[in-house]
Short mmCIF file of C-alpha atoms and ligand atoms in Angstrom, two decimals:
data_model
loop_
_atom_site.label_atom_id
_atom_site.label_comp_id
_atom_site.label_asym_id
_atom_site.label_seq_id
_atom_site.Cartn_x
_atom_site.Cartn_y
_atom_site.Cartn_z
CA UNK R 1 27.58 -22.32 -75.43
CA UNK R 2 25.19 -23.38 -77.71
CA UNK R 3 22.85 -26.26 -76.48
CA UNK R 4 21.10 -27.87 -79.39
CA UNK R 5 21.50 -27.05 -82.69
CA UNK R 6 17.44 -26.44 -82.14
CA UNK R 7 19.11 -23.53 -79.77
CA UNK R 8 19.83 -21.15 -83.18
CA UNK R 9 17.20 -18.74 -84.44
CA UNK R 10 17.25 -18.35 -88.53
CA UNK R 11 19.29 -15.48 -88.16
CA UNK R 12 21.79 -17.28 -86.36
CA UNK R 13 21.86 -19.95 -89.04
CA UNK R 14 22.29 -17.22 -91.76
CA UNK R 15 25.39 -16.11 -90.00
CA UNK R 16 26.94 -19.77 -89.84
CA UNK R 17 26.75 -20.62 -92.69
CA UNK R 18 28.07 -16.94 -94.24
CA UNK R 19 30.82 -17.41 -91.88
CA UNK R 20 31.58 -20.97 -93.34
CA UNK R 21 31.78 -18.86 -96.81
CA UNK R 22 28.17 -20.32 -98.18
CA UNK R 23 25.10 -18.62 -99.89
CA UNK R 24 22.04 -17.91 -97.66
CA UNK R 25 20.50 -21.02 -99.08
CA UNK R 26 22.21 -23.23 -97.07
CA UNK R 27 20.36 -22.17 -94.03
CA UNK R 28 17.76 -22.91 -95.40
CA UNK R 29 18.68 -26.56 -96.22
CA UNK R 30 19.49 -26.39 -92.68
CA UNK R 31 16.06 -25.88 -91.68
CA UNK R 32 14.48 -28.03 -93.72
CA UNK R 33 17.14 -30.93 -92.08
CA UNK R 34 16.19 -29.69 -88.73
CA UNK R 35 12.15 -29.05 -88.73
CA UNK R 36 10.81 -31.07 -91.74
CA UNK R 37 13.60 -33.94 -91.45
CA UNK R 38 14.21 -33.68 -87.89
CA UNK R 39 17.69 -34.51 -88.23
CA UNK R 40 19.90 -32.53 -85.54
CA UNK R 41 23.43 -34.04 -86.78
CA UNK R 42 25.04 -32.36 -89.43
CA UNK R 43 26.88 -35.77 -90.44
CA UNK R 44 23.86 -36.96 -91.84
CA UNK R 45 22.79 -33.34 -93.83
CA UNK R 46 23.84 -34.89 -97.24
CA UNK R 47 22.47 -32.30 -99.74
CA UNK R 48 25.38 -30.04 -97.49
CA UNK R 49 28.93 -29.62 -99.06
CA UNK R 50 30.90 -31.86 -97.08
CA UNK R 51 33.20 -29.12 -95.87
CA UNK R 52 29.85 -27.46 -94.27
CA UNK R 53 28.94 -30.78 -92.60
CA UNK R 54 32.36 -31.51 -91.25
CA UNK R 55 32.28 -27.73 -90.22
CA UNK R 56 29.28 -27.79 -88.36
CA UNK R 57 29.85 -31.13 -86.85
CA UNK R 58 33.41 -30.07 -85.12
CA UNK R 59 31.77 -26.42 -83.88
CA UNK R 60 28.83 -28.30 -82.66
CA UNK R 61 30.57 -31.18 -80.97
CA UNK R 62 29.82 -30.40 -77.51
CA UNK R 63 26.09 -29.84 -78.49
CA UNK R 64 23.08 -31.66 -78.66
CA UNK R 65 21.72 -34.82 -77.21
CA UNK R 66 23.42 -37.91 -77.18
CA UNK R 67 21.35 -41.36 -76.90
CA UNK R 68 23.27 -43.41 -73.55
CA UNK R 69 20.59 -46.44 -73.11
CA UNK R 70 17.29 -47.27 -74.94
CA UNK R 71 15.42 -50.12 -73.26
CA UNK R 72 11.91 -51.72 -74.81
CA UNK R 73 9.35 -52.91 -72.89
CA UNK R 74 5.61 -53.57 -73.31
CA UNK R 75 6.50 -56.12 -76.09
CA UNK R 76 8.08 -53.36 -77.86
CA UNK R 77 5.20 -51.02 -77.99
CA UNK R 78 7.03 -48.80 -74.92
CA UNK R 79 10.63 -47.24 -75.64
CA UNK R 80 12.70 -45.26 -72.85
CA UNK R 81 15.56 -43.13 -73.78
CA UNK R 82 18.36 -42.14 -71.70
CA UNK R 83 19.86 -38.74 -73.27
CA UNK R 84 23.12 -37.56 -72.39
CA UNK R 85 23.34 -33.46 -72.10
CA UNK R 86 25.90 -30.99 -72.62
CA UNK R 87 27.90 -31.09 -69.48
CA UNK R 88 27.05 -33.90 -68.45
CA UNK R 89 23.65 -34.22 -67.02
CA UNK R 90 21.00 -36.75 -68.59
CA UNK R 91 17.19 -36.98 -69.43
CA UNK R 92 14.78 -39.65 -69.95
CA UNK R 93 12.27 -39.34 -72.82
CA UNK R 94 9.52 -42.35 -73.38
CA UNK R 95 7.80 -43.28 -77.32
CA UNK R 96 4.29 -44.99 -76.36
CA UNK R 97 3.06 -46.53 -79.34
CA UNK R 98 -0.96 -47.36 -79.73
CA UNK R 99 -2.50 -49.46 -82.13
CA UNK R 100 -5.59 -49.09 -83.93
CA UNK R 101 -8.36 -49.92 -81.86
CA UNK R 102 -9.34 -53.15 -82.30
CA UNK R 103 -5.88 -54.15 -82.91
CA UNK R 104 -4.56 -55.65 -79.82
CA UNK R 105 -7.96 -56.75 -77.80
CA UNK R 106 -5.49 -58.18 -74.81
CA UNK R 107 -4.17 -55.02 -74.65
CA UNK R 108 -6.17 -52.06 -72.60
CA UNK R 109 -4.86 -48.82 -74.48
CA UNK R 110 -5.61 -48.25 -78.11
CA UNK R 111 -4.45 -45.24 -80.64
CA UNK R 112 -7.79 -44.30 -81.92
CA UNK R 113 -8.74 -45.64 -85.44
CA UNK R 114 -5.09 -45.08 -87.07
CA UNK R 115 -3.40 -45.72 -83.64
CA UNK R 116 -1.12 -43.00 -82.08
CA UNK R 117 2.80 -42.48 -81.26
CA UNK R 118 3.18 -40.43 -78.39
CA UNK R 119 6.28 -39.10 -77.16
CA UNK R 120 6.81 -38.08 -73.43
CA UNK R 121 9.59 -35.24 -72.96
CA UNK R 122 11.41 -33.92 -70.02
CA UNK R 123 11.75 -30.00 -69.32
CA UNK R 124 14.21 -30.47 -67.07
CA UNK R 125 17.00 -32.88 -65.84
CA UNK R 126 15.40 -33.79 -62.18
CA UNK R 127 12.62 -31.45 -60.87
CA UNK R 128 12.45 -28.94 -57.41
CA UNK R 129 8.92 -29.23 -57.10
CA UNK R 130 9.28 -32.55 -54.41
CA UNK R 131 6.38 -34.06 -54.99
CA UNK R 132 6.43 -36.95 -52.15
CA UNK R 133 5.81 -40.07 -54.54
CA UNK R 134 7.63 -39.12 -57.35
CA UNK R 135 10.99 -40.33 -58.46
CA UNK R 136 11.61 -37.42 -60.10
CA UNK R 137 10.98 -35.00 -57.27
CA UNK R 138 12.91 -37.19 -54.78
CA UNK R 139 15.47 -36.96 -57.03
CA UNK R 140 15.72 -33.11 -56.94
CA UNK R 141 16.53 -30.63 -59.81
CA UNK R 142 20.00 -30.56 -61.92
CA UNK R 143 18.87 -27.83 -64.42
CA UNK R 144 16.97 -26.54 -66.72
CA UNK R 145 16.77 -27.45 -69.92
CA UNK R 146 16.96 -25.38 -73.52
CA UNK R 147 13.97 -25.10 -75.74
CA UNK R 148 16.50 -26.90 -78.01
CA UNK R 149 17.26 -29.46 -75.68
CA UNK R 150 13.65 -30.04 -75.38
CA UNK R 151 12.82 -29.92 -79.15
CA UNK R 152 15.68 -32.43 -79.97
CA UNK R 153 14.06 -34.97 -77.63
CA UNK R 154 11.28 -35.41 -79.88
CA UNK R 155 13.61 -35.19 -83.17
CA UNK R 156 15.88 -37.84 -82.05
CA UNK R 157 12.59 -39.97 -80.98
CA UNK R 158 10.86 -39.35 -84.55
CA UNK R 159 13.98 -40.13 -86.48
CA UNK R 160 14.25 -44.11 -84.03
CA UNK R 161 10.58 -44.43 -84.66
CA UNK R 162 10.66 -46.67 -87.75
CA UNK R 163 13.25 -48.83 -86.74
CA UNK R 164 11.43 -49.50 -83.35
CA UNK R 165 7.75 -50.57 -84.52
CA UNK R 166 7.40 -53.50 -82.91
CA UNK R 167 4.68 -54.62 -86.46
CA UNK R 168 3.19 -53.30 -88.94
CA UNK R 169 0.21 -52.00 -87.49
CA UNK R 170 2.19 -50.00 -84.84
CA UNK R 171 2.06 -46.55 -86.26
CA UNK R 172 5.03 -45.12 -88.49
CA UNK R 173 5.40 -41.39 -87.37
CA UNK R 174 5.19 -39.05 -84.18
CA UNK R 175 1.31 -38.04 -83.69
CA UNK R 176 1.49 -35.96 -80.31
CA UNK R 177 4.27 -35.08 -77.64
CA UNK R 178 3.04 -34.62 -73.80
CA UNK R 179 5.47 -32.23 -71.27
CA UNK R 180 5.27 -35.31 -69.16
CA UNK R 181 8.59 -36.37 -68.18
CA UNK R 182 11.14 -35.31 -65.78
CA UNK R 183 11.01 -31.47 -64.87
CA UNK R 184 8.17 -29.10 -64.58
CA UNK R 185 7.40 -26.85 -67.31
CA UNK R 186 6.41 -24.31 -65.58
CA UNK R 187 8.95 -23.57 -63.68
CA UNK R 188 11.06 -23.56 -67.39
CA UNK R 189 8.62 -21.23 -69.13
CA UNK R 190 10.45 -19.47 -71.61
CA UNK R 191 11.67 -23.14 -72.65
CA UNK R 192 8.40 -24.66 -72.29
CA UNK R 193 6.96 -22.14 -74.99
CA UNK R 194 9.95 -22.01 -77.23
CA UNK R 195 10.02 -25.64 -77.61
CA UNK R 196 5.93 -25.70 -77.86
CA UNK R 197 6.10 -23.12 -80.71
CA UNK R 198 8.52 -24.79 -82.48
CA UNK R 199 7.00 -27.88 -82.23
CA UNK R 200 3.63 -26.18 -84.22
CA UNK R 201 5.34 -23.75 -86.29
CA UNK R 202 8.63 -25.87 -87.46
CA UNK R 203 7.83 -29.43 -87.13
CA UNK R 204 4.23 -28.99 -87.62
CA UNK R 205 2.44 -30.94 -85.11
CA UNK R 206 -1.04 -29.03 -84.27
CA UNK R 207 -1.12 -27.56 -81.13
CA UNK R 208 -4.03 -30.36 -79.59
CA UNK R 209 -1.46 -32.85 -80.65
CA UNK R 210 0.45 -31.48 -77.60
CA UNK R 211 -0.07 -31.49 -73.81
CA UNK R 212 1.61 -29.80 -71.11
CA UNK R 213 1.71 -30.85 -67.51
CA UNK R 214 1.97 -28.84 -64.48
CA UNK R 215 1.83 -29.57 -60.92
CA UNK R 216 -0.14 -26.65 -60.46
CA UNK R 217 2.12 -23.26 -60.55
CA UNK R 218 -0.42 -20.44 -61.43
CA UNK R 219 1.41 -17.90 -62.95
CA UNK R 220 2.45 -20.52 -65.30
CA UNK R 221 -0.98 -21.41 -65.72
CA UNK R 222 -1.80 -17.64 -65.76
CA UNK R 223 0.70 -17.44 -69.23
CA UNK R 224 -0.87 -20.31 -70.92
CA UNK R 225 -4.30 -18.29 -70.85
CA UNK R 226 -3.00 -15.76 -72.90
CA UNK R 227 -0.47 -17.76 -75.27
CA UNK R 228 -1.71 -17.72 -78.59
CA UNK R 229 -0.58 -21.44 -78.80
CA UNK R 230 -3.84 -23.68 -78.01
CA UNK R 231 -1.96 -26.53 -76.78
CA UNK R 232 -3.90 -28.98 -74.47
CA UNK R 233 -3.16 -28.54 -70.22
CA UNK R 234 -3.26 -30.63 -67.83
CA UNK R 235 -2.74 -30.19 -64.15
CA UNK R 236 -1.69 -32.94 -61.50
CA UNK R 237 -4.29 -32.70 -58.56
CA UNK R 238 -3.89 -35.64 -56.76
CA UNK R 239 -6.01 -34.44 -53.92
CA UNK R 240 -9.35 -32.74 -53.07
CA UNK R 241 -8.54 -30.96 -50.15
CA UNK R 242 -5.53 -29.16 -48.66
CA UNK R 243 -4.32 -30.85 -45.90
CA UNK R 244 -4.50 -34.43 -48.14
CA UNK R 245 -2.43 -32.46 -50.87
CA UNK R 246 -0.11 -30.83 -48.63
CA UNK R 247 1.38 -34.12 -47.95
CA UNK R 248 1.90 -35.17 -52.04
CA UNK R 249 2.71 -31.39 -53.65
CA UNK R 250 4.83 -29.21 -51.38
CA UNK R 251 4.04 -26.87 -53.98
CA UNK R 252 0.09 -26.57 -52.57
CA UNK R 253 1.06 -24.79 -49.81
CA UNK R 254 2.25 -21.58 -51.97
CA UNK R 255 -0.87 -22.11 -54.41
CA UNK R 256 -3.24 -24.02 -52.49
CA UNK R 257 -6.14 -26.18 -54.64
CA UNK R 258 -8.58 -22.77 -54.19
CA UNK R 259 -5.45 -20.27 -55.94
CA UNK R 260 -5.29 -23.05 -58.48
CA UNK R 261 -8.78 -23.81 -59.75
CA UNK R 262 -9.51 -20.16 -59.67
CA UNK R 263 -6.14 -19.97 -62.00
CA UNK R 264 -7.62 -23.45 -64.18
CA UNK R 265 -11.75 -20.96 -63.84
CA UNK R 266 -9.82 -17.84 -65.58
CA UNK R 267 -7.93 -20.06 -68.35
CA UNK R 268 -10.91 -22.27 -69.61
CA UNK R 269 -13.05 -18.59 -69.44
CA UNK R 270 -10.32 -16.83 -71.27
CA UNK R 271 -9.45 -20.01 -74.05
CA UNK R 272 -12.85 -22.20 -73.54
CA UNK R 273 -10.40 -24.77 -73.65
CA UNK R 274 -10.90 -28.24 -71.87
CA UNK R 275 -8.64 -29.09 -68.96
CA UNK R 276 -7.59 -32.11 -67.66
CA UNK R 277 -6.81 -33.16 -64.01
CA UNK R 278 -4.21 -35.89 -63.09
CA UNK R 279 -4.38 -38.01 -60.29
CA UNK R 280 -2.06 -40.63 -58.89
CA UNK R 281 -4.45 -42.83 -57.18
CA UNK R 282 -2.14 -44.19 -54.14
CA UNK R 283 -3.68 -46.76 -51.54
CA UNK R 284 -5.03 -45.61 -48.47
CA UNK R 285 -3.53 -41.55 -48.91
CA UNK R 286 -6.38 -40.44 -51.57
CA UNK R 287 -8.02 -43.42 -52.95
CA UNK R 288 -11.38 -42.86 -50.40
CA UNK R 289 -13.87 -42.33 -51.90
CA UNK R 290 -14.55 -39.15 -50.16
CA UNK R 291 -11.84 -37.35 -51.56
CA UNK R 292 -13.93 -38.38 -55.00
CA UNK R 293 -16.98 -36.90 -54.05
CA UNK R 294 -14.60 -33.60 -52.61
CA UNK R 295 -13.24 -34.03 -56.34
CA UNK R 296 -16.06 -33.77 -58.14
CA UNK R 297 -17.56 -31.30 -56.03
CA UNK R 298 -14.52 -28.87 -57.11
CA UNK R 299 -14.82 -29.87 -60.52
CA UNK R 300 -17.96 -30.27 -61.51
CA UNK R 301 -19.04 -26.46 -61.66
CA UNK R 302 -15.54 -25.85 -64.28
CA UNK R 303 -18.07 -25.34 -67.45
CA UNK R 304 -17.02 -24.05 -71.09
CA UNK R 305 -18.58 -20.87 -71.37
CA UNK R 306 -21.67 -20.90 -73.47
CA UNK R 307 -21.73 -24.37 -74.17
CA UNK R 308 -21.93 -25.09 -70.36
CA UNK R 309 -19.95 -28.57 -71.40
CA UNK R 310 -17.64 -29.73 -68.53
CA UNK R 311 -14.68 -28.19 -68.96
CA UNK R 312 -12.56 -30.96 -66.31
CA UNK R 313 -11.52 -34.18 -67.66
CA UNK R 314 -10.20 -36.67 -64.51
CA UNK R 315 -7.41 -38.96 -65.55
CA UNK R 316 -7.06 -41.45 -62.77
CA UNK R 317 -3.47 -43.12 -62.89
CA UNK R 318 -2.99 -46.11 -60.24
CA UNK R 319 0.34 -45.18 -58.70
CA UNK R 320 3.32 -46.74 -60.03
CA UNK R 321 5.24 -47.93 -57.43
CA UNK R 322 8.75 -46.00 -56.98
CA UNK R 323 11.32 -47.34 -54.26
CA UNK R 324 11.83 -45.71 -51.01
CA UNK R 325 8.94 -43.54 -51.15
CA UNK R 326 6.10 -45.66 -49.02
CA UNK R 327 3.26 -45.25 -51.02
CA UNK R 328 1.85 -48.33 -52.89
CA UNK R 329 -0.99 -48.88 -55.77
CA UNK R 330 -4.70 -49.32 -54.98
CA UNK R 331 -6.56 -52.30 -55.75
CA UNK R 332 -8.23 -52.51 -58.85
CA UNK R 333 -11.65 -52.53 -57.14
CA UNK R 334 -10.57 -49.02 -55.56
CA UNK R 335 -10.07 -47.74 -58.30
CA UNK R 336 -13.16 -48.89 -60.03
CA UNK R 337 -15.12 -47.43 -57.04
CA UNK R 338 -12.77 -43.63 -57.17
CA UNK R 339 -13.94 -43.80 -60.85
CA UNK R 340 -17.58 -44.22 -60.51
CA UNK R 341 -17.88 -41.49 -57.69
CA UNK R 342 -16.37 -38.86 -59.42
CA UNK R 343 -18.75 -40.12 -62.96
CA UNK R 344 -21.56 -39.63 -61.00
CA UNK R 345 -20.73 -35.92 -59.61
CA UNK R 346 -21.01 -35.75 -63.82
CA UNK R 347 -17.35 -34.98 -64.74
CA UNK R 348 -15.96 -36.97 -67.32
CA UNK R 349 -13.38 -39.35 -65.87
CA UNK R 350 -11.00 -42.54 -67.21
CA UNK R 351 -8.33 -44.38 -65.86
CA UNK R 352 -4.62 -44.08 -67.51
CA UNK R 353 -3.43 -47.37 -68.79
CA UNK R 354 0.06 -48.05 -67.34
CA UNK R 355 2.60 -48.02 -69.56
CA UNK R 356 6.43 -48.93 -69.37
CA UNK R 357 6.31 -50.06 -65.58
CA UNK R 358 8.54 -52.83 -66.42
CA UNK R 359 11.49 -50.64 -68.07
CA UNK R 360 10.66 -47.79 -65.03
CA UNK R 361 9.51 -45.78 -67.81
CA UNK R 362 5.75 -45.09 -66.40
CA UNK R 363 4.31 -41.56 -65.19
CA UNK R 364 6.82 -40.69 -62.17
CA UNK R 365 9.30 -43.57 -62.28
CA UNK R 366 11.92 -41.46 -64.29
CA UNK R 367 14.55 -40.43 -62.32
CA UNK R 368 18.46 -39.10 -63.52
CA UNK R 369 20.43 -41.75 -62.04
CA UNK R 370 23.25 -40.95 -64.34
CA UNK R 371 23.15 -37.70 -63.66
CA UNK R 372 24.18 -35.67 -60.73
CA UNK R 373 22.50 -35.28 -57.27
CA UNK R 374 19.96 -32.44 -57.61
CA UNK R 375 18.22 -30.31 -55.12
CA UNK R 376 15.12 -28.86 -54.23
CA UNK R 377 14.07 -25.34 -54.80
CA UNK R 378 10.39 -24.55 -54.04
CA UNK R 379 9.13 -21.22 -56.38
CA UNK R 380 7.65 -18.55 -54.13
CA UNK R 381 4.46 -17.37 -54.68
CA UNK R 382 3.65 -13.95 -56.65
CA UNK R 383 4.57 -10.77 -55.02
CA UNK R 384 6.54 -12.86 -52.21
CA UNK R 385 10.23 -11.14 -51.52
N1 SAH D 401 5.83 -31.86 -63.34
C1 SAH D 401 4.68 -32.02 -64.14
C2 SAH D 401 4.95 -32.91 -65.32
C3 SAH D 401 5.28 -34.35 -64.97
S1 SAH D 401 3.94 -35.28 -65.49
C4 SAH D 401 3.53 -32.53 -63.31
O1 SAH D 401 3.77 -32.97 -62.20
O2 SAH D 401 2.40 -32.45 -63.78
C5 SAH D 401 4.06 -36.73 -64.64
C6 SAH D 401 2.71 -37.10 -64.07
O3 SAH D 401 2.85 -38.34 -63.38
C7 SAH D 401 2.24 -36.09 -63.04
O4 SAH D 401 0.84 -36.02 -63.02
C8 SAH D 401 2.75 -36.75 -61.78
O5 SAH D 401 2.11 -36.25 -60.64
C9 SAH D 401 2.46 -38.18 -62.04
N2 SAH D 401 3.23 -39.10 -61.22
C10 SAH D 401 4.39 -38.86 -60.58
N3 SAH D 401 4.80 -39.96 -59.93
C11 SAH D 401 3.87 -40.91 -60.19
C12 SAH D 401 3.76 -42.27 -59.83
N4 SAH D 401 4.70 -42.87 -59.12
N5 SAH D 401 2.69 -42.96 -60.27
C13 SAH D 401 1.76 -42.35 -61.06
N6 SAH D 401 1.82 -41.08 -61.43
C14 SAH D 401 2.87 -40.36 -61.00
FE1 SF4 D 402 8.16 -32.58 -60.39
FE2 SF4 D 402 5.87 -33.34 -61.51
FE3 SF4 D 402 7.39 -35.11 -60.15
FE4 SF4 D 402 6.09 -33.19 -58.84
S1 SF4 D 402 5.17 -34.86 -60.01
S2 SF4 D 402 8.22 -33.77 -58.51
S3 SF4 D 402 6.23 -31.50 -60.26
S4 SF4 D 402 7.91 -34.06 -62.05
#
């Protein structure tokens, strides 16, 4: 079954549309509906004959994403989307919008001087990975999603945008798309990539304009040193020593913080590519302020070859809370304190403004509560039966 209309290579366009008795042309027009309009319903292809439209529509019924909830928060300048998928399961996908800076002085995030519209995707409905204080993990994994299904989050988000600026000075188009949401990429590579690609090649969005999380799976980070694609990484940390991260990422005791920075050492030498490190900053688990001085003893010596410019960004995010799980934010002051240890081990560090915590739309509050029950899988590390 086809997933997403996203799901077809050209070829497989050409032969739709010569199967619907219509000149190669018309795949063409299909592209440009589906990468430069990013329009996945054929309803709404109008340069198509209608007999086409109606055609495609009734073949690709069962396909594609369908919108189930939107909610708005941050005054309007946050957007979460529920998205029904093919059989059944659902994904959330969440618009940021940023301002110019100097737009919005009450507000603490700002878009650079033309202001930014982010969109945060999911890779997969639920995730295996378990992470301890995040919904999505708790949840457990469903499946995985196509590169389609991936791509036709962000054209269903670009084509709400302009109805959902919350002003004028909000911006009017999609500027960069982060792997941030439900799933982990790595662990859907072949989707991860496909969707990536297409992302640069069809709806042309530079690769920097795009991030990719991981929780730290190193053969995934192992691919992304030698993908052509120079797409920005970023790897969830959360802790400077084992034992501390043991308890957050299940997933460190396959590829322990050692595996993984040698993994992060090989892909900056191999790209000279900047990296940056996440880290939910919960209270009392890994907000001491030895665990920054561990961190930036890890991270400081990550240097760009030649340049010898830091090659580790720290993004500190205070933990949104998420039910049932028993970890809470820190202070403000803690994190204050976190931030100026690691600064002055020299590594460049800032702290995540939260967004969406009121519509559960913030880093780790997604969860597929319409969906089914997943379950947890943990990947085994290379060359393990
Ligand atoms: N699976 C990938 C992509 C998800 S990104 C990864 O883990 O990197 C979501 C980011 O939010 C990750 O850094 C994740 O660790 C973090 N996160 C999860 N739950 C959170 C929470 N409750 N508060 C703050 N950050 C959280
Ligand atoms: Fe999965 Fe990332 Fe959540 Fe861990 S933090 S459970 S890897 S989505």
């Amino acid at each position: 079954m086809t997933r997403s209309l996203y799901d077809l290579d050209p070829g497989q366009l050409e032969a739709l549309v010569a199967e619907a008795g219509e000149p190669p042309y018309r795949a063409r027009q299909l592209v440009h509906w589906l990468d430069d309009r990013r329009q996945p319903d054929p309803r709404a292809m109008t340069n198509l004959p209608r007999s086409l439209r109606s055609r495609l529509s009734e073949r690709f019924a069962e396909a594609g994403l369908a919108l189930d909830q939107h909610q708005a928060g941050d005054d309007g300048w946050t957007h979460k989307f529920l998205f029904r998928l093919p059989g059944g399961d659902a994904v959330e996908s969440v618009l940021m919008l940023y301002p110019p800076a100097g737009s919005r002085p009450e507000d603490d995030w700002e878009g650079g001087p033309r202001g930014r519209a982010t969109v945060c995707i999911s890779s997969q409905a639920g995730c295996a990975m378990g992470c301890t204080f995040c919904a999505t993990g708790q949840f457990g994994f469903t499946r995985h999603l196509s590169a389609g299904e991936i791509v036709e989050q962000v054209a269903r988000v670009s084509t709400l945008l302009p109805e959902l600026r919350p002003g004028p000075g909000a911006p009017d188009h999609l500027t960069n798309v982060v792997f941030m949401g439900m799933g982990e990429p790595f662990a859907n590579q072949d989707a991860t990539w496909g969707a990536a690609y297409r992302l640069h090649q069809g709806f042309g969005l530079s690769a920097r304009a795009i991030t990719i999380s991981t929780v730290g799976l190193v053969p995934g980070i192992r691919r992304a040193a030698a993908e052509p694609l120079p797409v920005n990484l970023a790897v969830s940390i959360h802790a400077a020593d084992d034992a501390t991260r043991d308890l957050l990422v299940p997933v460190n005791r396959t590829w322990p913080i050692a595996a993984l920075l040698e993994a992060v050492r090989d892909y900056v030498a191999a790209t000279r590519r900047r990296v940056s490190f996440e880290y939910a900053l919960m209270d009392g688990v890994n907000d001491d302020l030895d665990q920054a001085r561990k961190l930036g003893r890890l991270l400081a010596p990550l240097r760009i070859p030649r340049s010898g410019g830091h090659a580790a960004h720290v993004n500190l995010i205070p933990y949104n809370p998420t039910p049932g799980t028993g970890f809470s934010p820190p202070s403000k002051s803690a994190v204050r304190r976190f931030r100026d240890t690691v600064a002055a081990s020299g590594v460049p560090v800032s702290v995540r403004a939260n967004r969406g915590v009121g519509i559960d739309a913030a880093c780790g509050q997604l969860r597929t509560t319409a969906g089914r029950t997943g379950r947890r899988v943990l990947p085994l590390a290379e060359g393990a039966p």
